[in-house]
Amino acid sequence: GARIRMSDEKVKMEVEADAKKDETKELKKNLKGDYSSVVKVKIPEFLAPVDQDVANLPTALTNLLQLEKKTRLAADTPSTKKLAEAIIDVLVKCKDWKGLNNHIAILCKRRAQLRKVISAVVQQSMKAIDLTPDKETKIALIETLRTVSAGKLMVELERARLTKTLAEMKEADGLSSEACDILQEVQVETIGSMELKEKAEFLLEQIRLCLAKKDFVRASIVAKKVNTEKMAEDDFEELKLKFYNLMIQYHKHERSFYETSKCYHSILMTKSVSEDEKKATEALRMAVLYLVLSPYDSEVSDMIHRFKLMNKKLQLLPMAKYLVELFTTNELIPWPFDADEYKIMEEFRALGFEEDFQKSVVQHNIRVLSKYYSRIQSTRLSTLLGLSAKETEGYLSEMVQSKQLFAKIDRPAQIVTFARKKSANEVVDEWSSDVGKLLSLVEKTCHLINKEVMVNKFKAKA
C-alpha cells in the first residue's frame, strides 16, 4: 500500500511539473510576440496625417513610441527596428533636428532596448548628418550620436567615424589642438570590426594632428601602434609614404638623423618611388645626407656600405656618391672643405645642420687616426684634425662617452692613447698566435725549397 501511495504522489508531481512547463511556454509565447503584421499596417497609418500637415508630427511620434514599447517588451527585434527607423526618418523629413536629437537619446536609453535597435538608430541617424542645414546643427547631431554610442561595442565603429568627422570639422575651424584631443579619445587599435586600411588611416590622422599640435611624445606613442610590416604590402603603398613622411617630421624635430635616413630609405624602396627617377634620386640624396650626420655605430656603417653598392643610382648624384666615398674610406677628410666642388656645405647649411656635419667629419677623422696610431701627441692630433686642443679633447671625450672608440688622454705628457692595455693572457695568446703563423710560414717555405730542389735534380738528369 505504501508503494502504491508513493507511485501516486510521483505521478502527481510529474503532472504538476508538465503543467508548469506548459504555462512557461505559453508565457514566453505571449512575451515574444510577432508584431510584424501590425507594424506593417500601423506605420503608414500613423505617418499619413504627417504627410498632410506637419502639426500632426507629435501625435504620430507618440503613437509610434507606444507601439515601439510593445514590440520592445515582446523582444520583436525586426518590428522594433522598423519603428525606430520610421521615427528617425519622419523627423529628418520634417527637418525637426532638435526633436531628432531628443528621440535618438530616448530610443537608445529606453529600458531593455535591443542591441540591434540601437545600432539601427545610430546608423540611420548618421545618414542624416549631410542633410543638416548648418554647422551648429551638424555638430549637435554628431555629439548626440557620440553620447548615445559611448561604451557600446556594437556601435564602436560608427562612433570612431563620427569622432573623425567631428575632428575634421574642428580642424577646418582652425582648432587643430581641440581636434587632436577629440581624435585621441578613440583607441582605434581595439576596434575589431574596423578594416586594417581604415585603421591605418585613422592612426596616421592621429599622428598628423599630434605633430600639428607639437605633441611629439604622443605622436611617438601612436606611431608605435602602426604595423610597418603591413605597410610594406602593395595595397598600403600610399599610406606607407604618408606614414614615413610624418615620421620624417618627427625624427627631424628629435634630431634622430639615423631614423630620418631610414625613413627616406623606406620611401626609396617603395615601388612607385623607385620607378620615378626624380623621386628616387631625391629620396636617396636625403637618405645619404642624414646618414652622414648620424652618430657612428655598426648599423650606420652597414647602411652606408649598402648605399655604396647602389652604383647606378649614385651615378645620378655626384654629391651623394662623393660623400659615401669619403665616409667609407679610411682616409682623413680635410676640414674645412677648401675645394667644395659639390657644394656640400650649402646642402647642410640649407638643412640647418652645418655644425652636425662638422662633428661627423671630425669623428670620422678621429676613428681613422685611431686605426693608424696606438699613441699620438695631443698637438699632432689637433694639427691633423684642424682643431684647437680644447675642441679636440671635447670631441674625444664625447666619442669615448658614447663608446664609439677607446681613448685615454695623458694631459701632463700631452699624449693620447688609442690602444687598450692588454692583459698578460691576451699578450701570451697573441704571441702564441704569431709563433704559430711563423712556424706555418717556415714549414711552407721548406716545402717550396724541397720542391724546387727536386725539380732542379730532375732537370739535371734529363
PDB file of N, CA and C in Angstrom, residues 204-247:
ATOM      1  N   LEU A 204      47.217  57.312 -38.749  1.00  0.00           N
ATOM      2  CA  LEU A 204      48.022  58.339 -39.420  1.00  0.00           C
ATOM      3  C   LEU A 204      47.434  59.727 -39.185  1.00  0.00           C
ATOM      4  N   GLU A 205      46.106  59.798 -39.151  1.00  0.00           N
ATOM      5  CA  GLU A 205      45.453  61.085 -38.866  1.00  0.00           C
ATOM      6  C   GLU A 205      45.754  61.525 -37.438  1.00  0.00           C
ATOM      7  N   GLN A 206      45.765  60.581 -36.502  1.00  0.00           N
ATOM      8  CA  GLN A 206      46.123  60.900 -35.114  1.00  0.00           C
ATOM      9  C   GLN A 206      47.555  61.424 -35.032  1.00  0.00           C
ATOM     10  N   ILE A 207      48.487  60.777 -35.748  1.00  0.00           N
ATOM     11  CA  ILE A 207      49.898  61.216 -35.746  1.00  0.00           C
ATOM     12  C   ILE A 207      50.003  62.621 -36.337  1.00  0.00           C
ATOM     13  N   ARG A 208      49.310  62.843 -37.454  1.00  0.00           N
ATOM     14  CA  ARG A 208      49.382  64.151 -38.131  1.00  0.00           C
ATOM     15  C   ARG A 208      48.902  65.276 -37.223  1.00  0.00           C
ATOM     16  N   LEU A 209      47.791  65.041 -36.522  1.00  0.00           N
ATOM     17  CA  LEU A 209      47.256  66.075 -35.630  1.00  0.00           C
ATOM     18  C   LEU A 209      48.162  66.289 -34.419  1.00  0.00           C
ATOM     19  N   CYS A 210      48.774  65.223 -33.929  1.00  0.00           N
ATOM     20  CA  CYS A 210      49.725  65.358 -32.805  1.00  0.00           C
ATOM     21  C   CYS A 210      50.929  66.201 -33.218  1.00  0.00           C
ATOM     22  N   LEU A 211      51.416  65.988 -34.435  1.00  0.00           N
ATOM     23  CA  LEU A 211      52.552  66.781 -34.929  1.00  0.00           C
ATOM     24  C   LEU A 211      52.140  68.236 -35.135  1.00  0.00           C
ATOM     25  N   ALA A 212      50.894  68.438 -35.617  1.00  0.00           N
ATOM     26  CA  ALA A 212      50.397  69.804 -35.809  1.00  0.00           C
ATOM     27  C   ALA A 212      50.264  70.526 -34.464  1.00  0.00           C
ATOM     28  N   LYS A 213      49.948  69.763 -33.432  1.00  0.00           N
ATOM     29  CA  LYS A 213      49.806  70.320 -32.081  1.00  0.00           C
ATOM     30  C   LYS A 213      51.153  70.442 -31.364  1.00  0.00           C
ATOM     31  N   LYS A 214      52.217  69.908 -31.968  1.00  0.00           N
ATOM     32  CA  LYS A 214      53.561  69.852 -31.375  1.00  0.00           C
ATOM     33  C   LYS A 214      53.618  68.918 -30.170  1.00  0.00           C
ATOM     34  N   ASP A 215      52.711  67.938 -30.160  1.00  0.00           N
ATOM     35  CA  ASP A 215      52.721  66.932 -29.090  1.00  0.00           C
ATOM     36  C   ASP A 215      53.518  65.727 -29.604  1.00  0.00           C
ATOM     37  N   PHE A 216      54.846  65.849 -29.556  1.00  0.00           N
ATOM     38  CA  PHE A 216      55.718  64.851 -30.169  1.00  0.00           C
ATOM     39  C   PHE A 216      55.774  63.549 -29.357  1.00  0.00           C
ATOM     40  N   VAL A 217      55.554  63.642 -28.068  1.00  0.00           N
ATOM     41  CA  VAL A 217      55.565  62.434 -27.226  1.00  0.00           C
ATOM     42  C   VAL A 217      54.407  61.519 -27.607  1.00  0.00           C
ATOM     43  N   ARG A 218      53.195  62.103 -27.705  1.00  0.00           N
ATOM     44  CA  ARG A 218      52.027  61.299 -28.076  1.00  0.00           C
ATOM     45  C   ARG A 218      52.141  60.805 -29.514  1.00  0.00           C
ATOM     46  N   ALA A 219      52.727  61.616 -30.389  1.00  0.00           N
ATOM     47  CA  ALA A 219      52.918  61.188 -31.776  1.00  0.00           C
ATOM     48  C   ALA A 219      53.789  59.938 -31.839  1.00  0.00           C
ATOM     49  N   SER A 220      54.812  59.896 -30.995  1.00  0.00           N
ATOM     50  CA  SER A 220      55.695  58.722 -30.942  1.00  0.00           C
ATOM     51  C   SER A 220      54.944  57.493 -30.437  1.00  0.00           C
ATOM     52  N   ILE A 221      54.079  57.691 -29.428  1.00  0.00           N
ATOM     53  CA  ILE A 221      53.306  56.578 -28.858  1.00  0.00           C
ATOM     54  C   ILE A 221      52.352  55.997 -29.900  1.00  0.00           C
ATOM     55  N   VAL A 222      51.656  56.886 -30.623  1.00  0.00           N
ATOM     56  CA  VAL A 222      50.700  56.433 -31.642  1.00  0.00           C
ATOM     57  C   VAL A 222      51.434  55.747 -32.793  1.00  0.00           C
ATOM     58  N   ALA A 223      52.607  56.273 -33.164  1.00  0.00           N
ATOM     59  CA  ALA A 223      53.370  55.707 -34.284  1.00  0.00           C
ATOM     60  C   ALA A 223      53.768  54.255 -34.023  1.00  0.00           C
ATOM     61  N   LYS A 224      53.977  53.905 -32.758  1.00  0.00           N
ATOM     62  CA  LYS A 224      54.360  52.532 -32.413  1.00  0.00           C
ATOM     63  C   LYS A 224      53.210  51.542 -32.624  1.00  0.00           C
ATOM     64  N   LYS A 225      51.988  52.055 -32.741  1.00  0.00           N
ATOM     65  CA  LYS A 225      50.825  51.189 -32.975  1.00  0.00           C
ATOM     66  C   LYS A 225      50.695  50.797 -34.447  1.00  0.00           C
ATOM     67  N   VAL A 226      51.408  51.502 -35.318  1.00  0.00           N
ATOM     68  CA  VAL A 226      51.312  51.236 -36.762  1.00  0.00           C
ATOM     69  C   VAL A 226      52.116  49.987 -37.105  1.00  0.00           C
ATOM     70  N   ASN A 227      51.489  49.072 -37.817  1.00  0.00           N
ATOM     71  CA  ASN A 227      52.140  47.820 -38.236  1.00  0.00           C
ATOM     72  C   ASN A 227      52.936  48.078 -39.521  1.00  0.00           C
ATOM     73  N   THR A 228      54.260  48.280 -39.383  1.00  0.00           N
ATOM     74  CA  THR A 228      55.101  48.610 -40.544  1.00  0.00           C
ATOM     75  C   THR A 228      55.207  47.447 -41.523  1.00  0.00           C
ATOM     76  N   GLU A 229      55.063  46.216 -41.038  1.00  0.00           N
ATOM     77  CA  GLU A 229      55.101  45.050 -41.935  1.00  0.00           C
ATOM     78  C   GLU A 229      53.894  45.064 -42.868  1.00  0.00           C
ATOM     79  N   LYS A 230      52.739  45.426 -42.322  1.00  0.00           N
ATOM     80  CA  LYS A 230      51.528  45.517 -43.148  1.00  0.00           C
ATOM     81  C   LYS A 230      51.648  46.664 -44.143  1.00  0.00           C
ATOM     82  N   MET A 231      52.328  47.724 -43.736  1.00  0.00           N
ATOM     83  CA  MET A 231      52.519  48.886 -44.612  1.00  0.00           C
ATOM     84  C   MET A 231      53.335  48.538 -45.855  1.00  0.00           C
ATOM     85  N   ALA A 232      54.144  47.495 -45.763  1.00  0.00           N
ATOM     86  CA  ALA A 232      55.006  47.111 -46.885  1.00  0.00           C
ATOM     87  C   ALA A 232      54.217  46.470 -48.034  1.00  0.00           C
ATOM     88  N   GLU A 233      52.955  46.099 -47.789  1.00  0.00           N
ATOM     89  CA  GLU A 233      52.141  45.473 -48.834  1.00  0.00           C
ATOM     90  C   GLU A 233      51.738  46.507 -49.895  1.00  0.00           C
ATOM     91  N   ASP A 234      51.478  46.019 -51.105  1.00  0.00           N
ATOM     92  CA  ASP A 234      51.180  46.903 -52.240  1.00  0.00           C
ATOM     93  C   ASP A 234      49.921  47.743 -52.006  1.00  0.00           C
ATOM     94  N   ASP A 235      48.918  47.169 -51.340  1.00  0.00           N
ATOM     95  CA  ASP A 235      47.656  47.880 -51.109  1.00  0.00           C
ATOM     96  C   ASP A 235      47.828  49.093 -50.198  1.00  0.00           C
ATOM     97  N   PHE A 236      48.895  49.084 -49.401  1.00  0.00           N
ATOM     98  CA  PHE A 236      49.106  50.135 -48.395  1.00  0.00           C
ATOM     99  C   PHE A 236      50.195  51.126 -48.829  1.00  0.00           C
ATOM    100  N   GLU A 237      50.546  51.127 -50.125  1.00  0.00           N
ATOM    101  CA  GLU A 237      51.694  51.935 -50.582  1.00  0.00           C
ATOM    102  C   GLU A 237      51.499  53.424 -50.309  1.00  0.00           C
ATOM    103  N   GLU A 238      50.317  53.943 -50.602  1.00  0.00           N
ATOM    104  CA  GLU A 238      50.034  55.362 -50.377  1.00  0.00           C
ATOM    105  C   GLU A 238      50.111  55.708 -48.891  1.00  0.00           C
ATOM    106  N   LEU A 239      49.568  54.826 -48.059  1.00  0.00           N
ATOM    107  CA  LEU A 239      49.615  55.042 -46.613  1.00  0.00           C
ATOM    108  C   LEU A 239      51.043  54.927 -46.090  1.00  0.00           C
ATOM    109  N   LYS A 240      51.832  54.030 -46.697  1.00  0.00           N
ATOM    110  CA  LYS A 240      53.235  53.868 -46.294  1.00  0.00           C
ATOM    111  C   LYS A 240      54.005  55.169 -46.516  1.00  0.00           C
ATOM    112  N   LEU A 241      53.828  55.785 -47.679  1.00  0.00           N
ATOM    113  CA  LEU A 241      54.510  57.043 -47.982  1.00  0.00           C
ATOM    114  C   LEU A 241      54.082  58.147 -47.014  1.00  0.00           C
ATOM    115  N   LYS A 242      52.772  58.192 -46.732  1.00  0.00           N
ATOM    116  CA  LYS A 242      52.259  59.200 -45.800  1.00  0.00           C
ATOM    117  C   LYS A 242      52.841  58.984 -44.401  1.00  0.00           C
ATOM    118  N   PHE A 243      52.911  57.719 -43.966  1.00  0.00           N
ATOM    119  CA  PHE A 243      53.437  57.396 -42.636  1.00  0.00           C
ATOM    120  C   PHE A 243      54.903  57.816 -42.512  1.00  0.00           C
ATOM    121  N   TYR A 244      55.730  57.456 -43.495  1.00  0.00           N
ATOM    122  CA  TYR A 244      57.165  57.768 -43.392  1.00  0.00           C
ATOM    123  C   TYR A 244      57.421  59.272 -43.535  1.00  0.00           C
ATOM    124  N   ASN A 245      56.596  59.980 -44.294  1.00  0.00           N
ATOM    125  CA  ASN A 245      56.750  61.438 -44.359  1.00  0.00           C
ATOM    126  C   ASN A 245      56.415  62.094 -43.024  1.00  0.00           C
ATOM    127  N   LEU A 246      55.405  61.551 -42.334  1.00  0.00           N
ATOM    128  CA  LEU A 246      55.074  62.052 -40.989  1.00  0.00           C
ATOM    129  C   LEU A 246      56.199  61.742 -40.000  1.00  0.00           C
ATOM    130  N   MET A 247      56.760  60.534 -40.102  1.00  0.00           N
ATOM    131  CA  MET A 247      57.837  60.148 -39.189  1.00  0.00           C
ATOM    132  C   MET A 247      59.111  60.955 -39.448  1.00  0.00           C
TER     133      MET A 247
END
